[in-house]
Short mmCIF file of C-alpha atoms in Angstrom, two decimals:
data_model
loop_
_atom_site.label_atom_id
_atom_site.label_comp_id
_atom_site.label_asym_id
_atom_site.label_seq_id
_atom_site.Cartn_x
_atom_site.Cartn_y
_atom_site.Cartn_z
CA UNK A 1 84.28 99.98 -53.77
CA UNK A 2 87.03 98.28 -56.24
CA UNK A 3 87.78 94.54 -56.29
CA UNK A 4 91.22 93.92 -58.12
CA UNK A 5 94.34 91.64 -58.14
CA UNK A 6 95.71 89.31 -60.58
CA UNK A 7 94.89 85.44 -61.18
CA UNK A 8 97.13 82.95 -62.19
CA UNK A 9 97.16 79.18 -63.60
CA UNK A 10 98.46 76.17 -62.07
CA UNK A 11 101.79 76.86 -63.85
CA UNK A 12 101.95 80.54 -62.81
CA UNK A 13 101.09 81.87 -66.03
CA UNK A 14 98.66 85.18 -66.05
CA UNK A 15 95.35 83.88 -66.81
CA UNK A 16 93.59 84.17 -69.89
CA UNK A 17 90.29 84.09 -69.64
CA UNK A 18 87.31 85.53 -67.76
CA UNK A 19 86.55 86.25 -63.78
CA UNK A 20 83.36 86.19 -62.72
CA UNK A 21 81.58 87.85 -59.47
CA UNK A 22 78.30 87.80 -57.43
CA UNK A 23 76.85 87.87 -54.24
CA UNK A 24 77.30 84.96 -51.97
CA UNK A 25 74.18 82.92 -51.43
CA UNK A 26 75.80 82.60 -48.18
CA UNK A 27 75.33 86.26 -47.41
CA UNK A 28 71.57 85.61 -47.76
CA UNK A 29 71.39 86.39 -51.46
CA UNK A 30 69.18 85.84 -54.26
CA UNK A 31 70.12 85.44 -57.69
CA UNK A 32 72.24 88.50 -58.08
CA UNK A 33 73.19 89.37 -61.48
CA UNK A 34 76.65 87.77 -62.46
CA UNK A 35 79.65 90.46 -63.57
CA UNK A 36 81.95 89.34 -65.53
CA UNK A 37 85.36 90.76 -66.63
CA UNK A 38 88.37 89.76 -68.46
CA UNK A 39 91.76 89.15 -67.31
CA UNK A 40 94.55 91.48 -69.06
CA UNK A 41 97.56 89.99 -70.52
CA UNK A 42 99.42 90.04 -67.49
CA UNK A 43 96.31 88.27 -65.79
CA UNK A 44 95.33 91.36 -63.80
CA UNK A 45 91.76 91.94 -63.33
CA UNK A 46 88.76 94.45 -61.57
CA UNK A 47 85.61 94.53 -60.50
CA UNK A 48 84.23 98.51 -60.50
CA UNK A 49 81.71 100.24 -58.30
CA UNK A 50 80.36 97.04 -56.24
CA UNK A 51 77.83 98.22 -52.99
CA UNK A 52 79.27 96.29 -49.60
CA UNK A 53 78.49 92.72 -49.24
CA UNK A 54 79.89 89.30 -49.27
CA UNK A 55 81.20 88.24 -52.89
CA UNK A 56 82.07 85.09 -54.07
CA UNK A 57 84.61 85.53 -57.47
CA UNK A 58 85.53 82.70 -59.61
CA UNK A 59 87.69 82.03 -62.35
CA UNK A 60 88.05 79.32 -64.53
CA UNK A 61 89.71 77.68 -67.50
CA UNK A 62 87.82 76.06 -70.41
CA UNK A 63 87.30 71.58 -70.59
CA UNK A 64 89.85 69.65 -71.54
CA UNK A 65 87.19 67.32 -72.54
CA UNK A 66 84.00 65.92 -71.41
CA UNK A 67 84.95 63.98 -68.96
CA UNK A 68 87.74 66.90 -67.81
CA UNK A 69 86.87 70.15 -66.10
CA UNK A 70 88.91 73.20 -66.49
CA UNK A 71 91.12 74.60 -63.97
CA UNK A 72 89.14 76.61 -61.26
CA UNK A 73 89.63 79.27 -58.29
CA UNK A 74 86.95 80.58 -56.27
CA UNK A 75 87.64 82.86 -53.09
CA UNK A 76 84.94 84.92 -50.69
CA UNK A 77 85.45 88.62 -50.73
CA UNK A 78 83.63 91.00 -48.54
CA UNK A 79 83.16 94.27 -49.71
CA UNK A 80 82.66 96.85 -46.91
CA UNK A 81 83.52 100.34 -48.64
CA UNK A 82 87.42 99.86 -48.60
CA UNK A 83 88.86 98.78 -51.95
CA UNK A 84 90.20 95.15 -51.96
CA UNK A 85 93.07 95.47 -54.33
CA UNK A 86 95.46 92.85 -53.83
CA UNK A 87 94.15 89.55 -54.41
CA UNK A 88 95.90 86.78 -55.98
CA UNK A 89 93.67 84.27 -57.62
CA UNK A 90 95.16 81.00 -58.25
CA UNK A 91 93.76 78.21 -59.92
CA UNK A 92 93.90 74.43 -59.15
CA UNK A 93 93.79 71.41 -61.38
CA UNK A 94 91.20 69.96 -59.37
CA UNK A 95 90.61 66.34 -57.72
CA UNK A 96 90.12 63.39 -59.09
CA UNK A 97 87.03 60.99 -58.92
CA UNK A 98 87.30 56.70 -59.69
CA UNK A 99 84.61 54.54 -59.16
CA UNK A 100 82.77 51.61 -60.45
CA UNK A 101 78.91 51.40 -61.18
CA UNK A 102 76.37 48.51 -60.43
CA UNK A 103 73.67 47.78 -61.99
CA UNK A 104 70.44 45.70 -59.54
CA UNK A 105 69.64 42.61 -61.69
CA UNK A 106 72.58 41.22 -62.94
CA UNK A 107 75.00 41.89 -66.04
CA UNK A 108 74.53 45.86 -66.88
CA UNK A 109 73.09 46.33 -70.36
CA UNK A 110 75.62 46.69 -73.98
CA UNK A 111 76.81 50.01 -74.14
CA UNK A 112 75.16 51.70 -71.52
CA UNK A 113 74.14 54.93 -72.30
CA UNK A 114 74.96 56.26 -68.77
CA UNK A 115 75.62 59.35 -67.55
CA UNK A 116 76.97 60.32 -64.29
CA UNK A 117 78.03 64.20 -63.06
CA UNK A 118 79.63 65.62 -60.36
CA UNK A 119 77.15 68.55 -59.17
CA UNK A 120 78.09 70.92 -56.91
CA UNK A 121 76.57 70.49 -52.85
CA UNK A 122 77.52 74.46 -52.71
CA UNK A 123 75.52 76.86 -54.89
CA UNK A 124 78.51 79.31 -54.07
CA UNK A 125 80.93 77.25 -55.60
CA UNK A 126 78.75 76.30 -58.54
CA UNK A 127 80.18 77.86 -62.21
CA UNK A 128 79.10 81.24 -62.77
CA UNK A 129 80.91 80.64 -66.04
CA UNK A 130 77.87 78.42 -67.68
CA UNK A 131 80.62 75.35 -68.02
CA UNK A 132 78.16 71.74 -66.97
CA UNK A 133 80.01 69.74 -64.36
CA UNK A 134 81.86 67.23 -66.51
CA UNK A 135 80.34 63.85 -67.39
CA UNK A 136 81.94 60.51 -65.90
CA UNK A 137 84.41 58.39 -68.94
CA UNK A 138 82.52 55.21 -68.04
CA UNK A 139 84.48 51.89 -69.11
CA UNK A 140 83.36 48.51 -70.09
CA UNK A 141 83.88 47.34 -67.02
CA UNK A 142 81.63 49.69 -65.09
CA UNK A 143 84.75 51.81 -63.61
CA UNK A 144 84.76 55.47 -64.53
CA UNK A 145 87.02 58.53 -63.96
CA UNK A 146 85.95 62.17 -63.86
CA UNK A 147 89.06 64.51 -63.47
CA UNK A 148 89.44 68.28 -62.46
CA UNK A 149 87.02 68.51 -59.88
CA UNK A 150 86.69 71.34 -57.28
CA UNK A 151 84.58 71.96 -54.19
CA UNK A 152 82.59 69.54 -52.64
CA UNK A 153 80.08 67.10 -54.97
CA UNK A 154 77.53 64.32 -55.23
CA UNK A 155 77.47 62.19 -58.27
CA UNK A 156 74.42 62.19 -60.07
CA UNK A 157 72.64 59.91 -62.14
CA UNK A 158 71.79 62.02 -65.39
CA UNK A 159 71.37 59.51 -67.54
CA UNK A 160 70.25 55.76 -67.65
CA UNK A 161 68.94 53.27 -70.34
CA UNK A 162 64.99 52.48 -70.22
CA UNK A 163 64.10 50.05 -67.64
CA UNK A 164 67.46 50.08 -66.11
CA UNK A 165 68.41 51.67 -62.54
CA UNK A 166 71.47 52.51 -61.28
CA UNK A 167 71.72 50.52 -57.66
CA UNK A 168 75.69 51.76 -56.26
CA UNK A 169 78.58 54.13 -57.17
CA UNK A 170 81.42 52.88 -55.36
#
């Protein structure tokens, strides 16, 4: 069967960029190979000759910055021999994540090299597009914002100076 429809930014604009589909670990799957496709200029898009089962497709924009993920859409599709040809794909900005870190044992070190991500809790909604979750813009202070983020998360703890543990996120 076909997959097709057309994906759109925020804004409204056609999407440029790339689409990506597999099968849905939710569906039982195992590392299924990833097909990718790009949109067309007026942000239509298909996926060609795909056996039934339960699809996850994603698309995404590229980082504003580190600390900024892209735009992101990701939808289930099953696939059951009858074409699926009118999708409409569009893309959110994301959430928003503030917080402050504490360090056990007083005053946190200078310039902490710390690193904190927001990794996805669903594999399914994890980017098939190779793009890391973004990294946390920690202040001096100990507060930190990490913008554009989709789908449910857990901050991690990627990164911490010797000796030194992280004891909250708040």
């Amino acid at each position: 069967a076909r997959i097709a429809g057309i994906a759109r930014t925020t804004d409204g604009a056609p999407l440029q960029g790339q689409l990506s589909l597999t099968q849905s670990y939710r569906s039982g799957a195992l590392a299924t190979a990833v097909l990718k496709t790009q949109a067309n200029e007026d942000g239509s898009f298909e996926f060609v000759r795909l056996t039934p089962g339960e699809y996850v497709l994603q698309a995404a924009t590229g980082r504003a910055n580190v600390s900024t993920e892209g735009e992101f859409a990701a939808m289930f599709v099953t696939v059951d021999g009858v074409e699926v040809t009118d999708l409409a794909v569009k893309l959110s900005h994301g959430s928003t994540i503030e917080g402050r870190l504490t360090f056990d044992g007083g005053d946190p070190p200078e310039d902490p090299d710390v690193h904190i991500s927001p990794v996805p809790v669903d594999p399914d909604l994890a980017s098939l597009t190779d793009n890391a979750p973004a990294r946390a813009d920690i202040h001096d202070d100990g507060t930190f914002e990490i913008d554009g983020i989709s789908g449910p998360r857990r901050l991690q703890l990627t990164q911490a100076p010797e000796h030194w543990m992280l004891k909250a996120i708040q």
